[in-house]
Amino acid sequence: MGIVESKADVSGGAVQGNPGSNAAELSVILPSFNEAANIPILVDLLDTALVDVAWEAIVVDDNSPDGTTEVARNIARSDPRVRVIRRIGRRGLSGACIEGILASSAPYVAVMDADLQHDETLLPKMLAEIKQDDTDLVVASRKVDGGEIGEGLSSFRTWGSNVANGLAQKLLNVTLKDPMSGFFMVRREKAEEIAPRLSPQGFKILLDLVSSANGALKIKELPFTFRERQHGESKLDTLVTLDYFGLLLAKYFGDVVSVRFLMFGLVGASGLVVHLIALRMFILGDFSFNLAQTAASFVAMTSNFFLNNQLTYRDRRLRGVGALIGLLTFYAVCSVGVLANVGVANLIYADPAYWWLAGTAGAVMGAVWNYAASSALTWRRS
Ligand code: GDD
Ligand code: MN
């Protein structure tokens, strides 16, 4: 009897939260990179804001050099509501959030910056909203009435954030007012369904979540004021912005091509320009054409390697000897890529009128080969 009862409890409690246990009803995911000074303050604030809620916090730290992991673990030692995930060899806000969400077993998960810029007192209101049957996702929005950017962003960032929002709304048909917000709460089962389609790079987890759900999420937006950062500094940089436009394009094209491949293609295109400039210079320098062409290829491959290492694969960036070995494998991969390129072009080049088709097919084949082979060899997952 007792067993039957407890079984019923477990299944009934899966969604509702089991009153008999102290399982969390809400997991607050705190992605962090160099937030050692902020985490202890934030945990205290959560404790105050969520007095009536069974909550837990999951700090997802990318091995911050300032010791954020240690600071969070120290808190966890005396407060079992705090858990820590330390990721090594990886960077990325979106990826950290996804991992935190997937580490939760609570029915509801919130994602919130760990730098005190997000107003934790909004969490109980978000929880009340999401418990309504008609809501899967609650977004804390700086753009609905009553919400504000406050002192949180410089005027340049505010402008950039508006442009990014406008583009997202136009390209992806996302009706969210603030798709760039990093503060939201979602039903875990919904997030879990969508998780395999999410991109771990960059900052745009919310936009990715909403656009990957293809309209299946019932969304509410609540206003909040973005606070100014007190300790540490922002990690949103030009690369993050580039990556965001990459996501917009990839989603716009229906996910047929990945953000990484797009970035790889852009770098490849820049390589062509580099190649032509180098070729011109070598020819002016009295090299024979063949020699000039070979030398220019090496210059372009080298430039592509470093750009890809910096941009396309920044989450797997090679350093020191690793970068040197990577460069050599990249040369090898690209040399085979040229063969693939010429081979395919030759196959198609039957009718001279369609030289451009043959040339393009060859170049695409070469790019696909370079991409596939370099991600498997040069920037393979460690
Ligand atoms: N684990 C992990 N890995 N966390 C990271 C990383 C990373 O690579 N990069 C940033 N974070 C954490 C920070 O430590 C912070 O807790 C949170 O993610 C937000 O990062 P900030 O660097 O403070 O971002 P921001 O304040 O400039 O940007 C905010 O506004 C943007 C829109 O204007 C964030 O809320 C963004 O999510 C939002 O898109
Ligand atoms: Mn911030």
GROMACS .gro file of C-alpha atoms and ligand atoms in nm:
model
  422
    1MET     CA    1   0.000   0.000   0.000
    2GLY     CA    2   0.272   0.234   0.102
    3ILE     CA    3   0.461   0.156  -0.217
    4VAL     CA    4   0.156   0.208  -0.436
    5GLU     CA    5   0.091   0.538  -0.268
    6SER     CA    6   0.442   0.664  -0.309
    7LYS     CA    7   0.439   0.561  -0.675
    8ALA     CA    8   0.126   0.764  -0.728
    9ASP     CA    9   0.295   1.051  -0.551
   10VAL     CA   10   0.596   1.039  -0.775
   11SER     CA   11   0.405   1.046  -1.101
   12GLY     CA   12   0.156   1.304  -0.976
   13GLY     CA   13   0.435   1.513  -0.838
   14ALA     CA   14   0.637   1.518  -1.157
   15VAL     CA   15   0.464   1.826  -1.287
   16GLN     CA   16   0.314   1.979  -0.975
   17GLY     CA   17   0.618   1.957  -0.749
   18ASN     CA   18   0.599   1.697  -0.475
   19PRO     CA   19   0.499   1.862  -0.149
   20GLY     CA   20   0.650   1.576   0.049
   21SER     CA   21   0.995   1.625  -0.098
   22ASN     CA   22   1.213   1.928  -0.119
   23ALA     CA   23   1.262   1.898  -0.493
   24ALA     CA   24   1.288   2.234  -0.661
   25GLU     CA   25   0.991   2.373  -0.846
   26LEU     CA   26   1.204   2.639  -1.011
   27SER     CA   27   1.564   2.614  -1.132
   28VAL     CA   28   1.736   2.945  -1.187
   29ILE     CA   29   2.015   2.901  -1.441
   30LEU     CA   30   2.301   3.145  -1.385
   31PRO     CA   31   2.552   3.143  -1.671
   32SER     CA   32   2.872   3.300  -1.550
   33PHE     CA   33   3.208   3.409  -1.674
   34ASN     CA   34   3.416   3.610  -1.426
   35GLU     CA   35   3.132   3.689  -1.188
   36ALA     CA   36   3.304   3.594  -0.862
   37ALA     CA   37   3.204   3.920  -0.694
   38ASN     CA   38   2.841   3.894  -0.804
   39ILE     CA   39   2.744   3.533  -0.728
   40PRO     CA   40   2.729   3.557  -0.345
   41ILE     CA   41   2.522   3.877  -0.361
   42LEU     CA   42   2.290   3.723  -0.618
   43VAL     CA   43   2.228   3.407  -0.415
   44ASP     CA   44   2.130   3.625  -0.117
   45LEU     CA   45   1.897   3.828  -0.337
   46LEU     CA   46   1.737   3.510  -0.475
   47ASP     CA   47   1.689   3.382  -0.122
   48THR     CA   48   1.497   3.696  -0.032
   49ALA     CA   49   1.299   3.722  -0.354
   50LEU     CA   50   1.194   3.357  -0.361
   51VAL     CA   51   1.095   3.298   0.004
   52ASP     CA   52   0.775   3.116  -0.092
   53VAL     CA   53   0.921   2.912  -0.374
   54ALA     CA   54   1.112   2.581  -0.372
   55TRP     CA   55   1.401   2.701  -0.586
   56GLU     CA   56   1.751   2.599  -0.677
   57ALA     CA   57   2.025   2.788  -0.859
   58ILE     CA   58   2.249   2.622  -1.117
   59VAL     CA   59   2.563   2.822  -1.180
   60VAL     CA   60   2.711   2.727  -1.518
   61ASP     CA   61   3.064   2.861  -1.517
   62ASP     CA   62   3.307   2.835  -1.807
   63ASN     CA   63   3.609   2.784  -1.587
   64SER     CA   64   3.641   3.157  -1.516
   65PRO     CA   65   3.995   3.271  -1.437
   66ASP     CA   66   3.863   3.483  -1.149
   67GLY     CA   67   3.760   3.170  -0.958
   68THR     CA   68   3.381   3.201  -0.994
   69THR     CA   69   3.349   2.822  -0.978
   70GLU     CA   70   3.523   2.808  -0.640
   71VAL     CA   71   3.314   3.092  -0.502
   72ALA     CA   72   2.993   2.918  -0.612
   73ARG     CA   73   3.109   2.583  -0.475
   74ASN     CA   74   3.180   2.744  -0.139
   75ILE     CA   75   2.822   2.863  -0.122
   76ALA     CA   76   2.698   2.522  -0.238
   77ARG     CA   77   2.880   2.353   0.048
   78SER     CA   78   2.648   2.515   0.298
   79ASP     CA   79   2.344   2.569   0.076
   80PRO     CA   80   2.222   2.259  -0.112
   81ARG     CA   81   1.996   2.477  -0.327
   82VAL     CA   82   2.304   2.594  -0.514
   83ARG     CA   83   2.457   2.365  -0.774
   84VAL     CA   84   2.757   2.426  -0.994
   85ILE     CA   85   2.851   2.309  -1.342
   86ARG     CA   86   3.209   2.382  -1.436
   87ARG     CA   87   3.272   2.361  -1.810
   88ILE     CA   88   3.627   2.327  -1.935
   89GLY     CA   89   3.747   2.419  -2.283
   90ARG     CA   90   3.417   2.576  -2.380
   91ARG     CA   91   3.283   2.926  -2.398
   92GLY     CA   92   2.943   3.062  -2.486
   93LEU     CA   93   2.647   3.209  -2.304
   94SER     CA   94   2.384   3.018  -2.503
   95GLY     CA   95   2.559   2.684  -2.460
   96ALA     CA   96   2.595   2.742  -2.086
   97CYS     CA   97   2.223   2.820  -2.057
   98ILE     CA   98   2.127   2.508  -2.253
   99GLU     CA   99   2.345   2.291  -2.033
  100GLY     CA  100   2.199   2.444  -1.719
  101ILE     CA  101   1.844   2.390  -1.841
  102LEU     CA  102   1.921   2.028  -1.925
  103ALA     CA  103   2.070   1.973  -1.580
  104SER     CA  104   1.742   2.072  -1.415
  105SER     CA  105   1.461   1.838  -1.318
  106ALA     CA  106   1.225   2.112  -1.203
  107PRO     CA  107   0.906   2.183  -1.395
  108TYR     CA  108   1.008   2.546  -1.451
  109VAL     CA  109   1.345   2.696  -1.538
  110ALA     CA  110   1.452   3.058  -1.542
  111VAL     CA  111   1.758   3.190  -1.721
  112MET     CA  112   1.909   3.498  -1.568
  113ASP     CA  113   2.239   3.687  -1.593
  114ALA     CA  114   2.467   3.630  -1.295
  115ASP     CA  115   2.584   3.992  -1.288
  116LEU     CA  116   2.293   4.150  -1.096
  117GLN     CA  117   2.166   4.336  -1.403
  118HIS     CA  118   1.843   4.136  -1.400
  119ASP     CA  119   1.579   4.215  -1.141
  120GLU     CA  120   1.533   3.899  -0.933
  121THR     CA  121   1.216   4.036  -0.770
  122LEU     CA  122   1.042   3.968  -1.100
  123LEU     CA  123   1.090   3.591  -1.063
  124PRO     CA  124   0.782   3.526  -0.843
  125LYS     CA  125   0.565   3.717  -1.091
  126MET     CA  126   0.712   3.523  -1.380
  127LEU     CA  127   0.645   3.199  -1.195
  128ALA     CA  128   0.283   3.297  -1.132
  129GLU     CA  129   0.241   3.376  -1.503
  130ILE     CA  130   0.399   3.057  -1.630
  131LYS     CA  131   0.177   2.846  -1.407
  132GLN     CA  132  -0.119   2.963  -1.612
  133ASP     CA  133  -0.219   2.694  -1.859
  134ASP     CA  134  -0.186   2.925  -2.154
  135THR     CA  135   0.178   3.015  -2.097
  136ASP     CA  136   0.496   2.823  -2.185
  137LEU     CA  137   0.746   3.105  -2.178
  138VAL     CA  138   0.762   3.430  -1.983
  139VAL     CA  139   1.007   3.691  -2.106
  140ALA     CA  140   1.132   3.975  -1.889
  141SER     CA  141   1.123   4.249  -2.145
  142ARG     CA  142   1.289   4.587  -2.155
  143LYS     CA  143   1.064   4.687  -2.443
  144VAL     CA  144   0.705   4.648  -2.324
  145ASP     CA  145   0.529   4.929  -2.138
  146GLY     CA  146   0.684   4.975  -1.800
  147GLY     CA  147   1.011   4.807  -1.900
  148GLU     CA  148   1.328   5.003  -1.949
  149ILE     CA  149   1.687   4.974  -2.055
  150GLY     CA  150   1.753   5.197  -1.753
  151GLU     CA  151   2.121   5.258  -1.690
  152GLY     CA  152   2.207   4.910  -1.809
  153LEU     CA  153   2.317   4.988  -2.165
  154SER     CA  154   2.515   5.265  -2.329
  155SER     CA  155   2.331   5.461  -2.597
  156PHE     CA  156   2.536   5.283  -2.863
  157ARG     CA  157   2.436   4.945  -2.723
  158THR     CA  158   2.071   5.059  -2.705
  159TRP     CA  159   2.084   5.149  -3.072
  160GLY     CA  160   2.250   4.819  -3.160
  161SER     CA  161   1.996   4.629  -2.956
  162ASN     CA  162   1.711   4.804  -3.142
  163VAL     CA  163   1.860   4.720  -3.482
  164ALA     CA  164   1.908   4.358  -3.378
  165ASN     CA  165   1.550   4.336  -3.254
  166GLY     CA  166   1.409   4.494  -3.567
  167LEU     CA  167   1.596   4.250  -3.790
  168ALA     CA  168   1.486   3.952  -3.584
  169GLN     CA  169   1.126   4.062  -3.603
  170LYS     CA  170   1.137   4.117  -3.978
  171LEU     CA  171   1.345   3.817  -4.080
  172LEU     CA  172   1.213   3.557  -3.841
  173ASN     CA  173   0.863   3.679  -3.790
  174VAL     CA  174   0.922   3.677  -3.420
  175THR     CA  175   0.666   3.895  -3.250
  176LEU     CA  176   0.857   3.926  -2.924
  177LYS     CA  177   0.927   4.286  -2.833
  178ASP     CA  178   1.262   4.200  -2.676
  179PRO     CA  179   1.395   3.882  -2.840
  180MET     CA  180   1.748   3.968  -2.719
  181SER     CA  181   1.654   3.957  -2.353
  182GLY     CA  182   1.868   3.723  -2.147
  183PHE     CA  183   1.604   3.693  -1.874
  184PHE     CA  184   1.317   3.449  -1.915
  185MET     CA  185   1.134   3.151  -1.767
  186VAL     CA  186   1.021   2.846  -1.958
  187ARG     CA  187   0.848   2.515  -1.895
  188ARG     CA  188   1.134   2.270  -1.881
  189GLU     CA  189   0.960   2.003  -2.088
  190LYS     CA  190   0.913   2.254  -2.372
  191ALA     CA  191   1.275   2.367  -2.357
  192GLU     CA  192   1.386   2.008  -2.350
  193GLU     CA  193   1.189   1.933  -2.668
  194ILE     CA  194   1.351   2.224  -2.853
  195ALA     CA  195   1.702   2.185  -2.705
  196PRO     CA  196   1.845   1.958  -2.979
  197ARG     CA  197   1.781   2.231  -3.235
  198LEU     CA  198   1.952   2.512  -3.044
  199SER     CA  199   2.288   2.665  -3.128
  200PRO     CA  200   2.534   2.681  -2.836
  201GLN     CA  201   2.724   2.980  -2.972
  202GLY     CA  202   2.670   3.342  -2.887
  203PHE     CA  203   2.416   3.526  -2.678
  204LYS     CA  204   2.085   3.473  -2.853
  205ILE     CA  205   1.939   3.179  -2.665
  206LEU     CA  206   1.591   3.331  -2.631
  207LEU     CA  207   1.558   3.423  -2.998
  208ASP     CA  208   1.687   3.080  -3.090
  209LEU     CA  209   1.439   2.911  -2.855
  210VAL     CA  210   1.144   3.103  -2.993
  211SER     CA  211   1.234   3.073  -3.360
  212SER     CA  212   1.325   2.704  -3.328
  213ALA     CA  213   0.985   2.635  -3.168
  214ASN     CA  214   0.813   2.747  -3.488
  215GLY     CA  215   0.533   2.927  -3.313
  216ALA     CA  216   0.461   2.640  -3.074
  217LEU     CA  217   0.536   2.840  -2.759
  218LYS     CA  218   0.272   3.046  -2.583
  219ILE     CA  219   0.460   3.355  -2.475
  220LYS     CA  220   0.403   3.641  -2.229
  221GLU     CA  221   0.624   3.943  -2.180
  222LEU     CA  222   0.660   4.123  -1.847
  223PRO     CA  223   0.832   4.460  -1.814
  224PHE     CA  224   1.151   4.505  -1.619
  225THR     CA  225   1.429   4.759  -1.588
  226PHE     CA  226   1.778   4.650  -1.686
  227ARG     CA  227   2.018   4.748  -1.409
  228GLU     CA  228   2.367   4.885  -1.444
  229ARG     CA  229   2.652   4.643  -1.392
  230GLN     CA  230   2.834   4.697  -1.060
  231HIS     CA  231   3.119   4.444  -1.068
  232GLY     CA  232   3.310   4.289  -1.355
  233GLU     CA  233   3.252   4.364  -1.722
  234SER     CA  234   3.027   4.272  -2.015
  235LYS     CA  235   3.136   3.993  -2.250
  236LEU     CA  236   2.917   4.101  -2.538
  237ASP     CA  237   3.163   4.199  -2.810
  238THR     CA  238   3.182   4.233  -3.186
  239LEU     CA  239   3.221   3.859  -3.227
  240VAL     CA  240   2.901   3.797  -3.035
  241THR     CA  241   2.726   4.047  -3.260
  242LEU     CA  242   2.859   3.881  -3.576
  243ASP     CA  243   2.742   3.551  -3.445
  244TYR     CA  244   2.395   3.694  -3.385
  245PHE     CA  245   2.363   3.799  -3.749
  246GLY     CA  246   2.483   3.452  -3.840
  247LEU     CA  247   2.194   3.301  -3.644
  248LEU     CA  248   1.944   3.536  -3.810
  249LEU     CA  249   2.065   3.429  -4.155
  250ALA     CA  250   2.075   3.061  -4.069
  251LYS     CA  251   1.723   3.068  -3.926
  252TYR     CA  252   1.601   3.279  -4.216
  253PHE     CA  253   1.720   3.013  -4.455
  254GLY     CA  254   1.531   2.755  -4.250
  255ASP     CA  255   1.833   2.603  -4.083
  256VAL     CA  256   1.950   2.436  -4.404
  257VAL     CA  257   2.296   2.570  -4.340
  258SER     CA  258   2.450   2.608  -3.998
  259VAL     CA  259   2.577   2.934  -3.851
  260ARG     CA  260   2.923   2.785  -3.850
  261PHE     CA  261   2.911   2.699  -4.217
  262LEU     CA  262   2.793   3.051  -4.301
  263MET     CA  263   3.080   3.197  -4.104
  264PHE     CA  264   3.319   2.955  -4.272
  265GLY     CA  265   3.182   3.067  -4.610
  266LEU     CA  266   3.228   3.434  -4.524
  267VAL     CA  267   3.586   3.369  -4.420
  268GLY     CA  268   3.636   3.177  -4.745
  269ALA     CA  269   3.508   3.475  -4.942
  270SER     CA  270   3.749   3.704  -4.761
  271GLY     CA  271   4.023   3.454  -4.854
  272LEU     CA  272   3.950   3.508  -5.221
  273VAL     CA  273   4.012   3.880  -5.182
  274VAL     CA  274   4.333   3.813  -4.989
  275HIS     CA  275   4.439   3.567  -5.257
  276LEU     CA  276   4.392   3.816  -5.539
  277ILE     CA  277   4.578   4.093  -5.360
  278ALA     CA  278   4.868   3.859  -5.277
  279LEU     CA  279   4.874   3.725  -5.632
  280ARG     CA  280   4.897   4.075  -5.772
  281MET     CA  281   5.183   4.158  -5.540
  282PHE     CA  282   5.378   3.842  -5.617
  283ILE     CA  283   5.338   3.903  -5.990
  284LEU     CA  284   5.459   4.259  -5.946
  285GLY     CA  285   5.748   4.110  -5.752
  286ASP     CA  286   5.847   3.920  -6.067
  287PHE     CA  287   5.738   3.573  -5.958
  288SER     CA  288   5.638   3.335  -6.236
  289PHE     CA  289   5.260   3.296  -6.248
  290ASN     CA  290   5.267   2.943  -6.111
  291LEU     CA  291   5.487   3.037  -5.822
  292ALA     CA  292   5.285   3.352  -5.753
  293GLN     CA  293   4.962   3.152  -5.759
  294THR     CA  294   5.101   2.892  -5.519
  295ALA     CA  295   5.240   3.153  -5.282
  296ALA     CA  296   4.913   3.349  -5.290
  297SER     CA  297   4.723   3.029  -5.207
  298PHE     CA  298   4.936   2.985  -4.896
  299VAL     CA  299   4.879   3.343  -4.792
  300ALA     CA  300   4.503   3.302  -4.836
  301MET     CA  301   4.495   2.965  -4.657
  302THR     CA  302   4.693   3.111  -4.368
  303SER     CA  303   4.461   3.409  -4.341
  304ASN     CA  304   4.158   3.179  -4.359
  305PHE     CA  305   4.302   2.959  -4.090
  306PHE     CA  306   4.354   3.243  -3.846
  307LEU     CA  307   4.016   3.402  -3.918
  308ASN     CA  308   3.838   3.070  -3.873
  309ASN     CA  309   4.033   3.007  -3.558
  310GLN     CA  310   3.929   3.350  -3.431
  311LEU     CA  311   3.567   3.353  -3.549
  312THR     CA  312   3.420   3.029  -3.679
  313TYR     CA  313   3.579   2.804  -3.421
  314ARG     CA  314   3.637   3.046  -3.139
  315ASP     CA  315   3.479   2.797  -2.901
  316ARG     CA  316   3.745   2.544  -3.001
  317ARG     CA  317   4.024   2.795  -3.058
  318LEU     CA  318   4.368   2.643  -3.108
  319ARG     CA  319   4.662   2.800  -2.932
  320GLY     CA  320   5.042   2.758  -2.930
  321VAL     CA  321   5.167   2.432  -3.077
  322GLY     CA  322   4.807   2.326  -3.128
  323ALA     CA  323   4.757   2.621  -3.361
  324LEU     CA  324   5.070   2.530  -3.558
  325ILE     CA  325   4.957   2.169  -3.604
  326GLY     CA  326   4.611   2.301  -3.688
  327LEU     CA  327   4.755   2.527  -3.956
  328LEU     CA  328   4.940   2.234  -4.115
  329THR     CA  329   4.631   2.011  -4.117
  330PHE     CA  330   4.435   2.304  -4.259
  331TYR     CA  331   4.685   2.333  -4.549
  332ALA     CA  332   4.642   1.961  -4.610
  333VAL     CA  333   4.263   1.979  -4.600
  334CYS     CA  334   4.252   2.278  -4.836
  335SER     CA  335   4.489   2.115  -5.084
  336VAL     CA  336   4.251   1.823  -5.115
  337GLY     CA  337   3.971   2.082  -5.134
  338VAL     CA  338   4.130   2.226  -5.448
  339LEU     CA  339   4.127   1.879  -5.606
  340ALA     CA  340   3.759   1.837  -5.513
  341ASN     CA  341   3.690   2.180  -5.657
  342VAL     CA  342   3.865   2.121  -5.988
  343GLY     CA  343   3.732   1.765  -6.014
  344VAL     CA  344   3.370   1.864  -5.977
  345ALA     CA  345   3.411   2.167  -6.202
  346ASN     CA  346   3.559   1.943  -6.473
  347LEU     CA  347   3.275   1.695  -6.444
  348ILE     CA  348   3.018   1.967  -6.498
  349TYR     CA  349   3.216   2.164  -6.754
  350ALA     CA  350   3.080   1.995  -7.062
  351ASP     CA  351   2.935   2.299  -7.231
  352PRO     CA  352   3.162   2.608  -7.236
  353ALA     CA  353   2.854   2.830  -7.215
  354TYR     CA  354   2.805   2.707  -6.859
  355TRP     CA  355   3.157   2.779  -6.736
  356TRP     CA  356   3.012   2.975  -6.443
  357LEU     CA  357   2.796   2.682  -6.333
  358ALA     CA  358   3.095   2.450  -6.338
  359GLY     CA  359   3.308   2.706  -6.155
  360THR     CA  360   3.045   2.766  -5.887
  361ALA     CA  361   2.975   2.396  -5.836
  362GLY     CA  362   3.348   2.338  -5.798
  363ALA     CA  363   3.386   2.619  -5.547
  364VAL     CA  364   3.085   2.498  -5.345
  365MET     CA  365   3.220   2.144  -5.346
  366GLY     CA  366   3.560   2.272  -5.233
  367ALA     CA  367   3.402   2.477  -4.953
  368VAL     CA  368   3.187   2.187  -4.833
  369TRP     CA  369   3.490   1.960  -4.832
  370ASN     CA  370   3.709   2.214  -4.652
  371TYR     CA  371   3.439   2.273  -4.398
  372ALA     CA  372   3.364   1.908  -4.328
  373ALA     CA  373   3.726   1.798  -4.323
  374SER     CA  374   3.859   2.091  -4.121
  375SER     CA  375   3.590   2.054  -3.857
  376ALA     CA  376   3.678   1.687  -3.827
  377LEU     CA  377   4.057   1.730  -3.839
  378THR     CA  378   4.173   2.079  -3.761
  379TRP     CA  379   3.914   2.190  -3.509
  380ARG     CA  380   3.797   1.851  -3.393
  381ARG     CA  381   3.614   1.840  -3.062
  382SER     CA  382   3.851   1.764  -2.781
  383GDD     N1  383   2.910   3.040  -1.884
  383GDD     C1  384   2.924   3.151  -1.955
  383GDD     N2  385   3.002   3.148  -2.069
  383GDD     N3  386   2.862   3.265  -1.917
  383GDD     C2  387   2.881   3.376  -1.990
  383GDD     C3  388   2.960   3.379  -2.107
  383GDD     C4  389   3.024   3.258  -2.147
  383GDD     O1  390   3.094   3.249  -2.246
  383GDD     N4  391   2.957   3.506  -2.158
  383GDD     C5  392   2.879   3.577  -2.074
  383GDD     N5  393   2.835   3.500  -1.973
  383GDD     C6  394   2.748   3.539  -1.861
  383GDD     C7  395   2.797   3.659  -1.783
  383GDD     O2  396   2.885   3.622  -1.679
  383GDD     C8  397   2.667   3.716  -1.731
  383GDD     O3  398   2.625   3.649  -1.614
  383GDD     C9  399   2.569   3.687  -1.841
  383GDD     O4  400   2.622   3.577  -1.914
  383GDD    C10  401   2.547   3.807  -1.934
  383GDD     O5  402   2.671   3.846  -1.987
  383GDD     P1  403   2.717   3.999  -1.999
  383GDD     O6  404   2.850   3.997  -2.058
  383GDD     O7  405   2.696   4.069  -1.870
  383GDD     O8  406   2.611   4.050  -2.107
  383GDD     P2  407   2.552   4.194  -2.124
  383GDD     O9  408   2.504   4.250  -1.994
  383GDD    O10  409   2.646   4.275  -2.203
  383GDD    O11  410   2.426   4.156  -2.216
  383GDD    C11  411   2.297   4.142  -2.162
  383GDD    O12  412   2.207   4.208  -2.245
  383GDD    C12  413   2.194   4.151  -2.375
  383GDD    C13  414   2.099   4.232  -2.458
  383GDD    O13  415   2.135   4.363  -2.463
  383GDD    C14  416   2.259   3.994  -2.150
  383GDD    O14  417   2.139   3.984  -2.075
  383GDD    C15  418   2.236   3.928  -2.282
  383GDD    O15  419   2.180   3.799  -2.260
  383GDD    C16  420   2.141   4.011  -2.365
  383GDD    O16  421   2.128   3.954  -2.494
  384MN      MN  422   2.557   4.203  -1.809
   0.00000   0.00000   0.00000
